[in-house]
Short mmCIF file of C-alpha atoms in Angstrom, two decimals:
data_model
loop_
_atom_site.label_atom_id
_atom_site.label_comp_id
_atom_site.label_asym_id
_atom_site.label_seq_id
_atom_site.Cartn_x
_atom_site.Cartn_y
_atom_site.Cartn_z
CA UNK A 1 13.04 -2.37 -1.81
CA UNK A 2 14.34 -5.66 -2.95
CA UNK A 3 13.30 -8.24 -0.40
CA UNK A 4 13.71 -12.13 -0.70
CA UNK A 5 10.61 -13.85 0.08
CA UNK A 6 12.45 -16.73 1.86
CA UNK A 7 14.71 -14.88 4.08
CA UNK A 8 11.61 -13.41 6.27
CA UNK A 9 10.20 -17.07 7.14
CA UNK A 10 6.73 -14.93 6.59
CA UNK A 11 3.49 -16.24 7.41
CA UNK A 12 1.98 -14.28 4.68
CA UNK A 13 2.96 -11.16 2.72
CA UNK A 14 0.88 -8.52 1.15
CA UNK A 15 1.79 -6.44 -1.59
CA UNK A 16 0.80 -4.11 -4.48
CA UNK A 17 2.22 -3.16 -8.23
CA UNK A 18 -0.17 -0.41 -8.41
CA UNK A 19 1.74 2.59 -7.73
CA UNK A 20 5.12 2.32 -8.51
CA UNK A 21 5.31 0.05 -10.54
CA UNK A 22 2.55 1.60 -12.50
CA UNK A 23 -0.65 -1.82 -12.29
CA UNK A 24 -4.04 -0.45 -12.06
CA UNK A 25 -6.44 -1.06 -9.44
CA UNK A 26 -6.51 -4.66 -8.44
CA UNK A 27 -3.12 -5.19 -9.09
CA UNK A 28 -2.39 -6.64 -5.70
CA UNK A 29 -1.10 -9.89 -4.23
CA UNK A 30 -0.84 -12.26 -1.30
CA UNK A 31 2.24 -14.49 -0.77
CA UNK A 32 1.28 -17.64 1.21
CA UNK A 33 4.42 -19.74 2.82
CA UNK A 34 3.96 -22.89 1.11
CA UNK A 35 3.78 -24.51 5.09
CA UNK A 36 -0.07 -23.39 4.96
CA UNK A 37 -0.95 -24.94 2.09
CA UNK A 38 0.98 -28.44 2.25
CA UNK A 39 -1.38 -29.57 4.21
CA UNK A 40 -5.04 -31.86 3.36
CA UNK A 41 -6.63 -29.46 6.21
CA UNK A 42 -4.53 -26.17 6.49
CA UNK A 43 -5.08 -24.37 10.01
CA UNK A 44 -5.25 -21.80 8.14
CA UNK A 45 -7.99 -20.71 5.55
CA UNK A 46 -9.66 -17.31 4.60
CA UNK A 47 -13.19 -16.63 5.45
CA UNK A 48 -14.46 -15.47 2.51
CA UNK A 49 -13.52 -16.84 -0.73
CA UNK A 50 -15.29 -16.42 -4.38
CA UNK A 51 -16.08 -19.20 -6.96
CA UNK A 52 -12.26 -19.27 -8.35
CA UNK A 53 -11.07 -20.78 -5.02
CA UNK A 54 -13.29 -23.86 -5.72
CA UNK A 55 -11.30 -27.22 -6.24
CA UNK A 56 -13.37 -26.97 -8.98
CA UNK A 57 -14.38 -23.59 -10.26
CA UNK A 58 -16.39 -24.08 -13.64
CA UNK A 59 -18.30 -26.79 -11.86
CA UNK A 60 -20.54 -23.76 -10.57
CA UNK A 61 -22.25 -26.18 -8.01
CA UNK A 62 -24.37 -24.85 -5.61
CA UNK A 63 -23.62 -24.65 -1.77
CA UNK A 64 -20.49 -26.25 0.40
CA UNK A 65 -17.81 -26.89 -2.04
CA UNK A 66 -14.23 -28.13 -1.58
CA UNK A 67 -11.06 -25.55 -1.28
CA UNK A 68 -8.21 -25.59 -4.58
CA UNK A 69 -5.29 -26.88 -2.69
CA UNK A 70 -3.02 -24.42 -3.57
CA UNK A 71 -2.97 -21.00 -3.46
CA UNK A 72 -6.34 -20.14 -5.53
CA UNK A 73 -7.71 -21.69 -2.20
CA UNK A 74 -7.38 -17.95 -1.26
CA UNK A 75 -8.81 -16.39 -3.98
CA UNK A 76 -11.76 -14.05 -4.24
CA UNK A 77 -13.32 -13.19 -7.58
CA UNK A 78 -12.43 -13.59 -11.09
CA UNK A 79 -8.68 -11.33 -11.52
CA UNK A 80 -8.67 -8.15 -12.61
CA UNK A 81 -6.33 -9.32 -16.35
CA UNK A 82 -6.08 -5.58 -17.23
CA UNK A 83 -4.57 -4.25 -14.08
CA UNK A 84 -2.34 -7.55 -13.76
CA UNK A 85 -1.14 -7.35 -17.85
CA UNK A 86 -0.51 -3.42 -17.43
CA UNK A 87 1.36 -4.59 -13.68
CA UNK A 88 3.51 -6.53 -16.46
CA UNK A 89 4.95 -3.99 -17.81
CA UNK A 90 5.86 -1.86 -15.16
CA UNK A 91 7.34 -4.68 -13.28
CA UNK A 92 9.62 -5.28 -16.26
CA UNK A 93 10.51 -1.77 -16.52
CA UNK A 94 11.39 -2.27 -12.39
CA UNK A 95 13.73 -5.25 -13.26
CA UNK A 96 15.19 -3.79 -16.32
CA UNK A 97 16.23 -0.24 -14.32
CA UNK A 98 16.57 -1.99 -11.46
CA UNK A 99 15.38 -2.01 -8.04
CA UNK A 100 18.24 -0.20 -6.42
CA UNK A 101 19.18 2.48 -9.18
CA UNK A 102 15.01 3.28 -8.94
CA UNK A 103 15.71 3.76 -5.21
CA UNK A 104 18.70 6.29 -5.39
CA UNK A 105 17.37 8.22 -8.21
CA UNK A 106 13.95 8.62 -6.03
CA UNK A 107 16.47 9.74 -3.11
CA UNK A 108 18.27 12.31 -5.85
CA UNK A 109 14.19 13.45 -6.67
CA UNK A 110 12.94 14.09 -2.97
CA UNK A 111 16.20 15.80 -2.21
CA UNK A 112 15.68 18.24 -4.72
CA UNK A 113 12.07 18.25 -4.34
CA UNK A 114 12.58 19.38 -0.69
CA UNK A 115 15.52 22.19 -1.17
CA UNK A 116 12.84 23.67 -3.95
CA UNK A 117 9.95 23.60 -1.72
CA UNK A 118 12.15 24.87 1.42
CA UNK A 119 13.34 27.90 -0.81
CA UNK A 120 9.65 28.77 -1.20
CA UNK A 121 9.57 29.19 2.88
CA UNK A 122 7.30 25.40 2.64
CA UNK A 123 8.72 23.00 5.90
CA UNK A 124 8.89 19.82 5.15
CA UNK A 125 9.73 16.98 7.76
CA UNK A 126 13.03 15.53 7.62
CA UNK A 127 12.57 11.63 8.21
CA UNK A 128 15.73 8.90 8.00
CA UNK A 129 15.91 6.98 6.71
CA UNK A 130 13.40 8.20 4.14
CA UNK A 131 10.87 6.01 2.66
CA UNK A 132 8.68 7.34 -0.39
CA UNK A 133 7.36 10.69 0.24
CA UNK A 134 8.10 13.93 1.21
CA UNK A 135 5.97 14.96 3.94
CA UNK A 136 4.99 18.14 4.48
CA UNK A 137 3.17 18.76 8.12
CA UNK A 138 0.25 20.53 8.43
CA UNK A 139 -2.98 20.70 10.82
CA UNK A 140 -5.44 20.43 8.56
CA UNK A 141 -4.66 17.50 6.16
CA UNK A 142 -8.32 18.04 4.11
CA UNK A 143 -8.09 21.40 3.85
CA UNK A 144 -4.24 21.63 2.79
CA UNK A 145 -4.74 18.24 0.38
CA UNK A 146 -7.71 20.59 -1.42
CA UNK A 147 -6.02 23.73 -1.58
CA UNK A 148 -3.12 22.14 -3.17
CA UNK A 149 -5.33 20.07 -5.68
CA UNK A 150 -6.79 23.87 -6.62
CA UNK A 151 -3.03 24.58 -8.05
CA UNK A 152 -3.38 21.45 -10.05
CA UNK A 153 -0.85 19.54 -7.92
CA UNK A 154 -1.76 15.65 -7.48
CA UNK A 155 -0.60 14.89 -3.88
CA UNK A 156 -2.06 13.19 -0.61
CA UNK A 157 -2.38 13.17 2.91
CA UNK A 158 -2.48 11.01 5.89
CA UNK A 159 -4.05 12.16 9.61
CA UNK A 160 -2.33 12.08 12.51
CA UNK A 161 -2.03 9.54 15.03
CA UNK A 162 -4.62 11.22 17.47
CA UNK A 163 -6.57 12.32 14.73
CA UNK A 164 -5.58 16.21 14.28
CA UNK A 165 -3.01 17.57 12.05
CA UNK A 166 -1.31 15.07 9.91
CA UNK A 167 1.05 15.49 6.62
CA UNK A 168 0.55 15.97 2.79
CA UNK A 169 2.52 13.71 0.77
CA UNK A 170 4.21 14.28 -2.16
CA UNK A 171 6.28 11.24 -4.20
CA UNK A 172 8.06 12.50 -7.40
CA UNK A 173 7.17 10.00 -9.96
CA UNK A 174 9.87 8.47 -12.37
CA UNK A 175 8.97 10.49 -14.91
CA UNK A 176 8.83 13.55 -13.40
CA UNK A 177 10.76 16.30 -14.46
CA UNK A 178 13.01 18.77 -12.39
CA UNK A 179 11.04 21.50 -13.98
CA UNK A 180 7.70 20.14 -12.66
CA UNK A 181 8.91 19.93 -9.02
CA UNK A 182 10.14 23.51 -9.21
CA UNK A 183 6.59 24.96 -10.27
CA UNK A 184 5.37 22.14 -8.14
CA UNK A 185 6.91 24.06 -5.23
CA UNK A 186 5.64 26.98 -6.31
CA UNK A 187 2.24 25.83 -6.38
CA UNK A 188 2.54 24.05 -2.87
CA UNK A 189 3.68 26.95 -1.74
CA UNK A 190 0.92 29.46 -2.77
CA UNK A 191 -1.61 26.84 -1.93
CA UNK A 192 -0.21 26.83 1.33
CA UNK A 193 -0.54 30.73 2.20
CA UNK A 194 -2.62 32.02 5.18
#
């Protein structure tokens, strides 16, 4: 989803390139409206910082030491350069496809990824508007995640709001192939027998 930083008027926003847009672990961020940091004293300061939010970090003094003033006020440890050069490249690959042409062709994917796993008898919840995933319900989101792992199909779950039952996930990847969601489906679906 495209979204403009400036049109929220966000305190903060919190975000990832490690999935989509294919970064590694680490590959995560923190936007900070510039209102928190234009100030000598921000009201506003994280509680636990590393050595690279130091004013200044190769000092490496010992103890109390003053803030950066800008946003590596915030920061923890020294960044993870491999997960944020490989982030690189799959945000370039984002901007170059583009954001919204990504987003309908992931559409196109679930849809047929859903009408192949309902032809295997599989029910999968029908959410609008969609978001990511495919979600197939189930009431026992270990047990279901494992089986389906056993047919060599990489998916995910997430409990339920009380606690029981819950869904498997399932998000095509751009490179996926129609032929891998059909035998996907087929897998999911054997996994899934009683």
């Amino acid at each position: 989803m495209a979204l403009p930083h400036g049109c929220l008027n966000a305190d903060f926003i919190i975000g990832g390139s490690y999935k989509y847009t294919r970064g590694g672990p680490g590959a995560c961020w923190l936007a900070i409206h510039p209102r928190h940091l234009d100030r000598h004293q921000p009201e506003l300061v994280t509680l636990d910082t590393g050595w690279i939010a130091r004013r200044e970090p190769f000092a490496f003094a010992r103890g109390v030491t003053e803030r950066a003033g800008d946003g590596n006020a915030w920061m923890e440890s020294t960044p993870m350069v491999l997960s944020v050069y490989q982030a690189r490249a799959g945000l370039e690959l984002t901007l170059a496809i583009g954001v919204e042409r990504l987003r309908e062709y992931n559409l196109r994917q679930q849809a047929f990824l859903i009408r192949q796993l309902q032809a295997v008898g599989v029910h999968v919840r029908e959410i609008h508007p969609r978001g990511a995933f495919v979600l197939i319900p189930t009431d026992d989101v270990k047990r279901d995640v494992a089986r389906i792992a056993g047919q060599k199909v990489v998916t995910d779950g997430r409990p339920g709001a009380s606690g029981r039952g819950g869904h498997v996930r399932l998000c095509p990847d751009l490179l996926t192939t129609e032929a891998e969601m059909v035998q996907a489906a087929q897998r999911i679906a054997h996994a899934l027998r009683p």
